[in-house]
CSV table of C-alpha atoms in Angstrom, one decimal:
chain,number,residue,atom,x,y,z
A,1,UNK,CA,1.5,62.9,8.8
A,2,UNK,CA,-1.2,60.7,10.9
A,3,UNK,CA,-4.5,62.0,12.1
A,4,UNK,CA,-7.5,61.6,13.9
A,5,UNK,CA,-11.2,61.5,12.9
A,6,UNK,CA,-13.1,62.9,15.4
A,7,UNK,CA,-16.6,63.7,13.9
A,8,UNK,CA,-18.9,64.3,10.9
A,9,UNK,CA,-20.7,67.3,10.2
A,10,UNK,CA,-23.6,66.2,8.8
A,11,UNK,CA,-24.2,69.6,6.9
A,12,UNK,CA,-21.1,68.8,5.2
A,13,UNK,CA,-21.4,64.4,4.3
A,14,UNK,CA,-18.3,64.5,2.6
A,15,UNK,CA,-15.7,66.3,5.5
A,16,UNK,CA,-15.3,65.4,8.8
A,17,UNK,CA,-13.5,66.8,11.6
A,18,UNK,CA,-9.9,65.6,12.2
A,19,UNK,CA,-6.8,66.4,15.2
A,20,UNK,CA,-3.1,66.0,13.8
A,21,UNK,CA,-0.9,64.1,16.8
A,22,UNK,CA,0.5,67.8,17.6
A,23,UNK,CA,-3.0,69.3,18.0
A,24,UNK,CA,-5.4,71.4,16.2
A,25,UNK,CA,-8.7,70.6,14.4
A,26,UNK,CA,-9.7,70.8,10.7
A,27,UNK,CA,-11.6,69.8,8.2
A,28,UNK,CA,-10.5,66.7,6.2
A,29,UNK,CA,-12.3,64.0,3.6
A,30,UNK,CA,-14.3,61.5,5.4
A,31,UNK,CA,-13.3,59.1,2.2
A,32,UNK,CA,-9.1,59.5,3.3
A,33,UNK,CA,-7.8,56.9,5.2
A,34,UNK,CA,-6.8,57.7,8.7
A,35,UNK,CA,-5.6,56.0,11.9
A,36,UNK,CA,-8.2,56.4,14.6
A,37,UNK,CA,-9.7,56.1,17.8
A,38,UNK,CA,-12.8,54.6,19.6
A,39,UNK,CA,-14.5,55.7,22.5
A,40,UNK,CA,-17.3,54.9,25.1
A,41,UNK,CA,-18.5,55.7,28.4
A,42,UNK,CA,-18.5,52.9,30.8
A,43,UNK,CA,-21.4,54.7,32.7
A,44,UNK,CA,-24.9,53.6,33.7
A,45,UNK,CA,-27.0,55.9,31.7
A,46,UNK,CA,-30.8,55.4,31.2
A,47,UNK,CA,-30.9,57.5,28.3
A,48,UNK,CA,-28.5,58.5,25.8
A,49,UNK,CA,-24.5,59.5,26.1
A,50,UNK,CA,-22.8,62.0,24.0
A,51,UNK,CA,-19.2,63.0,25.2
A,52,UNK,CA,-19.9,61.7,29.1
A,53,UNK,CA,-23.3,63.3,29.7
A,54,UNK,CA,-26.4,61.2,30.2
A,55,UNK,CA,-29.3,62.9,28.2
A,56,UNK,CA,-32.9,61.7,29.4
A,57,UNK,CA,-35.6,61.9,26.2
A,58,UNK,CA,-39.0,62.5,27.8
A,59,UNK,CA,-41.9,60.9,26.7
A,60,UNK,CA,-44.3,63.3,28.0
A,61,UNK,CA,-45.1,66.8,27.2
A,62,UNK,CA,-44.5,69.3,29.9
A,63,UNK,CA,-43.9,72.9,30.5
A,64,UNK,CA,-41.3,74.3,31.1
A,65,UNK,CA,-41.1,74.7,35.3
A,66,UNK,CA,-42.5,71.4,35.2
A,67,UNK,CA,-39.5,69.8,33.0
A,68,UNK,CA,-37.3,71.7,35.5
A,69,UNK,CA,-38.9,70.1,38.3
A,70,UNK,CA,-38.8,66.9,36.8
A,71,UNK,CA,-34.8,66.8,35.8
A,72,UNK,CA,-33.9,68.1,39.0
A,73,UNK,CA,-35.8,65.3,40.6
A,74,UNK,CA,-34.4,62.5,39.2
A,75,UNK,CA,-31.1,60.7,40.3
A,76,UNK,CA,-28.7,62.1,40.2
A,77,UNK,CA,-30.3,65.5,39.9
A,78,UNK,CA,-29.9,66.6,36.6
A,79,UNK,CA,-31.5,70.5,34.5
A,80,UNK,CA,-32.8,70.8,31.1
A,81,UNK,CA,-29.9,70.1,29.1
A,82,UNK,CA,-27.5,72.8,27.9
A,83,UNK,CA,-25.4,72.4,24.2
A,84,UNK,CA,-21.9,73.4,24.1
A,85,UNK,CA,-20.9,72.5,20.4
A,86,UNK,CA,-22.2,72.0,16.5
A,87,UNK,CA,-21.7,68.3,17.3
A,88,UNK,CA,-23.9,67.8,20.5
A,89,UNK,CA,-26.7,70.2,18.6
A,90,UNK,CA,-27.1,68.0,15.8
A,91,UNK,CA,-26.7,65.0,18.0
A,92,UNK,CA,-29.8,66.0,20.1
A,93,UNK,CA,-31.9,67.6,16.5
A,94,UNK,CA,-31.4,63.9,14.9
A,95,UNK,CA,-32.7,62.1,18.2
A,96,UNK,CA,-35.6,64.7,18.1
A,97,UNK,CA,-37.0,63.1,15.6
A,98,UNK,CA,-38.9,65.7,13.6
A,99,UNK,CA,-39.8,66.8,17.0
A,100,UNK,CA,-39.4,70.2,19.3
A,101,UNK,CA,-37.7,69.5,22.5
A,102,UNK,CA,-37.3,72.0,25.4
A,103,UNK,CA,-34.0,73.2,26.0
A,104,UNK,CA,-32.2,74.9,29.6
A,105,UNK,CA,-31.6,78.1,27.9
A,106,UNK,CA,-33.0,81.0,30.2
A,107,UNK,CA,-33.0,84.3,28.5
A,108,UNK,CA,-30.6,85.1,25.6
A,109,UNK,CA,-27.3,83.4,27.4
A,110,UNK,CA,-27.7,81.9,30.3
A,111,UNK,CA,-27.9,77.9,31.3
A,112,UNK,CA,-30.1,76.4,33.8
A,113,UNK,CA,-26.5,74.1,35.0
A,114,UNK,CA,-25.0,77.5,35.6
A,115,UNK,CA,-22.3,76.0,32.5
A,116,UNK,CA,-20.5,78.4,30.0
A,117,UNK,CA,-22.2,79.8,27.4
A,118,UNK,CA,-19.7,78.6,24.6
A,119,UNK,CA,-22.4,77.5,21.8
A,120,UNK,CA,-25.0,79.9,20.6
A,121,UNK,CA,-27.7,78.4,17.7
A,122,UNK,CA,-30.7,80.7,19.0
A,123,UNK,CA,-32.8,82.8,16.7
A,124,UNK,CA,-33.5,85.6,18.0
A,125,UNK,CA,-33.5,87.5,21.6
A,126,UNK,CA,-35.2,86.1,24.0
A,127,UNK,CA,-36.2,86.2,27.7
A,128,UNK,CA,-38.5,83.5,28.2
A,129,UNK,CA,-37.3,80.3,31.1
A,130,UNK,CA,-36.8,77.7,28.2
A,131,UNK,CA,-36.4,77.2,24.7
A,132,UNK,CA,-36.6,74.7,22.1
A,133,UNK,CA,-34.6,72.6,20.2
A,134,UNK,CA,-36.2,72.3,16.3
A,135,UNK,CA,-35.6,69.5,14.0
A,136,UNK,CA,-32.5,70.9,12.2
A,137,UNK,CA,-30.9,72.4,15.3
A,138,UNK,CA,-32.0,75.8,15.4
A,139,UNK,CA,-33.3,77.2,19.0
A,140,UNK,CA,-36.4,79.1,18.9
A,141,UNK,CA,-38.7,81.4,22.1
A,142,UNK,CA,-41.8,79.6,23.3
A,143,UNK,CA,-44.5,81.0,25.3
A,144,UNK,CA,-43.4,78.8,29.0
A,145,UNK,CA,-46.7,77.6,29.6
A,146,UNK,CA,-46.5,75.7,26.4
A,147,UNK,CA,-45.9,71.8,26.2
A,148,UNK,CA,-43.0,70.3,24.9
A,149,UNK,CA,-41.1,67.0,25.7
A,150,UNK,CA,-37.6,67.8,26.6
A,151,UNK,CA,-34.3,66.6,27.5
A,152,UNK,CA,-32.9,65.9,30.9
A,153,UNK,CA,-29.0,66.0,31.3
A,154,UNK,CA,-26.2,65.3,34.0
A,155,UNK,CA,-23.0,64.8,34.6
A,156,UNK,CA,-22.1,61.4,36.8
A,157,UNK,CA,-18.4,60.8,38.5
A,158,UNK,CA,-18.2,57.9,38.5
A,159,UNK,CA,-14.8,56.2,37.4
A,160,UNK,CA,-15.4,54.2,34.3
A,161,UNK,CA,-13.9,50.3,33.8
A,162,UNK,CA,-12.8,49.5,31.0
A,163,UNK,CA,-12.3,46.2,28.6
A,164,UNK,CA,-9.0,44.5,28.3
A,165,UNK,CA,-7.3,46.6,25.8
A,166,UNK,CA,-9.0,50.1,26.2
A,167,UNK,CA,-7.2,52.9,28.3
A,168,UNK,CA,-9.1,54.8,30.7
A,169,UNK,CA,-9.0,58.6,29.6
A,170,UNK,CA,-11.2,61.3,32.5
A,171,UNK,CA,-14.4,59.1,32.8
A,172,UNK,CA,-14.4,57.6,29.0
A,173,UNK,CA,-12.3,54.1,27.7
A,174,UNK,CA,-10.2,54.7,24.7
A,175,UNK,CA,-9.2,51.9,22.2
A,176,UNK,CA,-6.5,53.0,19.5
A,177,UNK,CA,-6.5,51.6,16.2
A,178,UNK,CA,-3.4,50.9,13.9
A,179,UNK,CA,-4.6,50.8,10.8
A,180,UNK,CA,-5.9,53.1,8.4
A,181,UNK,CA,-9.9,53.4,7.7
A,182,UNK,CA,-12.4,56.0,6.4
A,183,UNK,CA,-14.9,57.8,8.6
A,184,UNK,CA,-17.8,55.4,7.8
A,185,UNK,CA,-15.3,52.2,8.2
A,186,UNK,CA,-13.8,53.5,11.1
A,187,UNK,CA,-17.0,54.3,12.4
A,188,UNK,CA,-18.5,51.0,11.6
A,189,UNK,CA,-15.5,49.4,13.1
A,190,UNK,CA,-15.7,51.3,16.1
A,191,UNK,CA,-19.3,50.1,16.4
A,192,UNK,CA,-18.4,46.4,16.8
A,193,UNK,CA,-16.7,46.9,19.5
A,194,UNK,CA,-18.8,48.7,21.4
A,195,UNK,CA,-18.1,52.3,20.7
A,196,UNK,CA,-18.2,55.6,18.5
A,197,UNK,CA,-16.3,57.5,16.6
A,198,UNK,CA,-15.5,60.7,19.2
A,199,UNK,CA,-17.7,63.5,18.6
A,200,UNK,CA,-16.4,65.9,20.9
A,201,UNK,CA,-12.8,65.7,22.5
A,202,UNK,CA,-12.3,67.1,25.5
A,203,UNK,CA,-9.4,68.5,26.8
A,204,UNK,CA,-8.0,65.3,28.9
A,205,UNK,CA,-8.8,63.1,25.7
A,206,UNK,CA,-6.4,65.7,23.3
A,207,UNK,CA,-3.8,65.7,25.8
A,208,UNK,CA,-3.9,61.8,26.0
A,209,UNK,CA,-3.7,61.4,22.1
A,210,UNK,CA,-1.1,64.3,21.3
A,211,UNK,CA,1.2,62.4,24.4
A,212,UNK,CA,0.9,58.6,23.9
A,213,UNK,CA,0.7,59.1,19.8
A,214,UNK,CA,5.0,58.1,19.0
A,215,UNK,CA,4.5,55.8,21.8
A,216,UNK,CA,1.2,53.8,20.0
A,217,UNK,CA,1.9,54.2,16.2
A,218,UNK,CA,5.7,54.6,15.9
């Protein structure tokens, strides 16, 4: 039976995260061969994008209402980001860079965007406006008035449009692969043509795979 690589978990080198064409997720070797996919966001993004959000690195210290102020000010108004999954925590720790970065976490369990509360990685309890994000992904209480850089996030709608031979799938293109790779291979691979292995699938991506998977591979 085929399956998908879908992520890394960087705590774990050697196992990686793959979906079988029927659904569900496990862990599987990142050194067996799969069939795969590729993905990017055909957005305008002045910072970095991990499954379709924009994330905006500051490069100046700032407390915390004067992060807020700052994300919700730019265009298209954006909060200090929120984290929703292992992946997109470790994502934002490694672009940290041995760095603390505020976070939108108000209080114990509750996101400035007003999102769900589906990921937890904090400490301890809390009721302070922000957090931060620590190199190695844990989230820790700071005093507001302190100085960190932070990260900026938001959500854009528009449609993306996408090279000959990728399928638009919600606002990411898709590019299937027939032929059986690694993770770092596939990864690599993915790379030279202008994407990444998916980190995160989303709902509409899942459907898309589990329904076009006879049509692609068989």
């Amino acid at each position: 039976m085929e399956t998908f690589v879908i992520g890394n978990l960087t705590s774990y080198p050697d196992y990686c995260e793959v979906i079988l064409p029927t659904g569900g997720v496990f862990s599987y070797s990142c050194n067996a061969k799969t069939k795969f996919v590729c993905s990017n966001w055909r957005n305008k993004c002045e910072g970095e994008v991990f499954d379709g959000t924009c994330f905006h690195l500051s490069t100046e210290a700032k407390n915390c209402s004067e992060a807020m102020r700052d994300c919700y000010n730019r265009s298209p108004r954006g909060y200090l980001s929120s984290i929703h999954s292992v992946f997109a925590n470790e994502y934002l720790s490694t672009l940290a860079k041995g760095s603390s970065f505020l976070i939108g976490l108000s209080g114990t369990h509750s996101w400035h965007d007003g999102s769900a509360f589906d990921f937890n990685n904090l400490q301890q309890f809390s009721t302070t406006q922000c957090k931060v994000l620590e190199y190695g992904g844990n989230w820790m209480e700071v005093n507001d008035s302190s100085k960190f850089k932070y990260f900026c996030s938001y959500k854009s709608d528009m449609v993306p449009t996408c090279n000959p031979g990728w399928k638009a799938v919600g606002k990411s293109c898709i590019l299937f692969h027939n032929v059986k790779l690694d993770w770092w291979s596939a990864m690599d691979s993915c790379e030279r043509f202008g994407g990444q292995i998916p980190q995160v699938i989303s709902p509409s991506l899942q459907e898309y795979i589990q329904s076009n998977y006879k049509d692609i591979f068989e």
